[in-house]
Amino acid sequence: MSKFGLYNMFTAVKGKRDSLAKLLLEASKSMEKVDECELYVVSLADDNASAIYVYEVWSSEEAHQDSLLMETSQQLIRDAKPILAGVEKLGTSIPIGGKGVSTSQHHSI
């Protein structure tokens, strides 16, 4: 089974990017306890005062989907809805290794 990478752009309602970033950082901290989540990086866009990028690496796509059902995730989603203008999936990938990501044993180059 291949790893699963996901790159999203979250857009906050005007003036609420810092609040949304704080919630996404809380999500990142909650993922520290989830072994299947290898990487969860939150970045502010430097060219858009409302945008935040999140890059995630999971042991599998199923593990990512399961994480969305966790009570912690559900609460963070509820908290974010009033300040979230939109979410755009920028892409998915099959991570195969690199700093911060364990080497995939199920994918050969």
Short mmCIF file of C-alpha atoms in Angstrom, two decimals:
data_model
loop_
_atom_site.label_atom_id
_atom_site.label_comp_id
_atom_site.label_asym_id
_atom_site.label_seq_id
_atom_site.Cartn_x
_atom_site.Cartn_y
_atom_site.Cartn_z
CA MET A 1 0.00 0.00 0.00
CA SER A 2 1.39 3.41 -0.99
CA LYS A 3 1.68 6.41 1.26
CA PHE A 4 -0.74 9.27 0.65
CA GLY A 5 0.18 12.94 0.33
CA LEU A 6 -2.35 15.74 0.29
CA TYR A 7 -1.84 19.44 -0.40
CA ASN A 8 -4.71 21.82 0.39
CA MET A 9 -5.24 25.55 0.45
CA PHE A 10 -7.56 26.84 3.15
CA THR A 11 -8.99 30.33 2.68
CA ALA A 12 -10.10 32.24 5.75
CA VAL A 13 -12.80 34.88 5.79
CA LYS A 14 -11.26 38.36 5.66
CA GLY A 15 -9.25 39.16 8.76
CA LYS A 16 -9.44 35.62 10.23
CA ARG A 17 -6.36 33.95 8.74
CA ASP A 18 -4.47 33.96 12.05
CA SER A 19 -7.42 32.37 13.83
CA LEU A 20 -7.73 29.69 11.16
CA ALA A 21 -3.96 29.09 11.22
CA LYS A 22 -4.16 28.57 14.99
CA LEU A 23 -6.86 25.92 14.51
CA LEU A 24 -4.82 24.17 11.81
CA LEU A 25 -1.79 24.16 14.10
CA GLU A 26 -3.98 22.57 16.78
CA ALA A 27 -4.92 19.92 14.22
CA SER A 28 -1.22 19.38 13.55
CA LYS A 29 -0.54 18.89 17.26
CA SER A 30 -3.39 16.38 17.55
CA MET A 31 -1.88 14.40 14.66
CA GLU A 32 1.37 13.97 16.63
CA LYS A 33 -0.43 11.16 18.50
CA VAL A 34 -1.55 9.45 15.27
CA ASP A 35 1.16 7.07 14.05
CA GLU A 36 -0.29 6.93 10.54
CA CYS A 37 0.27 10.69 10.10
CA GLU A 38 3.92 11.24 9.22
CA LEU A 39 3.81 14.91 8.31
CA TYR A 40 1.36 17.76 8.80
CA VAL A 41 2.82 21.12 7.81
CA VAL A 42 0.91 24.40 8.06
CA SER A 43 2.22 27.37 6.02
CA LEU A 44 0.96 30.91 5.48
CA ALA A 45 0.77 32.06 1.87
CA ASP A 46 3.11 34.98 1.29
CA ASP A 47 1.04 36.37 -1.59
CA ASN A 48 -2.49 36.01 -0.19
CA ALA A 49 -3.51 37.46 3.18
CA SER A 50 -6.33 34.92 3.54
CA ALA A 51 -4.64 31.67 2.44
CA ILE A 52 -3.03 28.87 4.42
CA TYR A 53 -1.44 25.77 2.88
CA VAL A 54 -1.43 22.37 4.57
CA TYR A 55 0.72 19.49 3.37
CA GLU A 56 0.06 16.08 4.89
CA VAL A 57 1.73 12.69 4.50
CA TRP A 58 -0.13 9.58 5.67
CA SER A 59 0.65 5.87 5.72
CA SER A 60 -2.36 5.45 3.38
CA GLU A 61 -5.35 7.32 2.03
CA GLU A 62 -7.58 5.24 4.31
CA ALA A 63 -5.62 6.41 7.38
CA HIS A 64 -6.23 10.01 6.32
CA GLN A 65 -9.96 9.37 5.86
CA ASP A 66 -10.13 7.66 9.27
CA SER A 67 -8.48 10.70 10.89
CA LEU A 68 -11.33 12.90 9.73
CA LEU A 69 -13.71 10.82 11.86
CA MET A 70 -11.75 11.37 15.08
CA GLU A 71 -13.61 13.50 17.64
CA THR A 72 -10.68 15.93 17.82
CA SER A 73 -10.83 16.44 14.05
CA GLN A 74 -14.60 16.81 14.08
CA GLN A 75 -14.37 19.50 16.80
CA LEU A 76 -11.69 21.43 14.92
CA ILE A 77 -13.82 21.29 11.76
CA ARG A 78 -16.80 22.67 13.69
CA ASP A 79 -14.63 25.45 15.15
CA ALA A 80 -13.20 26.35 11.73
CA LYS A 81 -16.47 26.53 9.77
CA PRO A 82 -17.42 30.10 10.83
CA ILE A 83 -14.04 31.50 9.72
CA LEU A 84 -13.46 29.28 6.69
CA ALA A 85 -14.28 30.76 3.28
CA GLY A 86 -13.17 27.69 1.35
CA VAL A 87 -10.87 24.70 0.90
CA GLU A 88 -9.20 23.82 -2.37
CA LYS A 89 -7.48 20.49 -2.93
CA LEU A 90 -4.33 21.46 -4.82
CA GLY A 91 -3.24 17.89 -5.33
CA THR A 92 -2.46 14.47 -3.99
CA SER A 93 0.76 12.52 -4.26
CA ILE A 94 2.54 9.28 -3.45
CA PRO A 95 5.36 10.27 -1.07
CA ILE A 96 8.36 7.94 -1.37
CA GLY A 97 10.75 9.44 1.20
CA GLY A 98 12.73 12.51 2.20
CA LYS A 99 13.45 14.41 5.39
CA GLY A 100 10.53 13.93 7.77
CA VAL A 101 8.98 11.07 5.80
CA SER A 102 9.85 7.45 6.31
CA THR A 103 11.00 5.58 3.24
CA SER A 104 8.15 3.81 1.51
CA GLN A 105 8.78 0.09 1.43
CA HIS A 106 5.84 -0.57 -0.87
CA HIS A 107 6.88 1.65 -3.76
CA SER A 108 9.86 1.11 -6.01
CA ILE A 109 11.33 3.66 -8.36
#
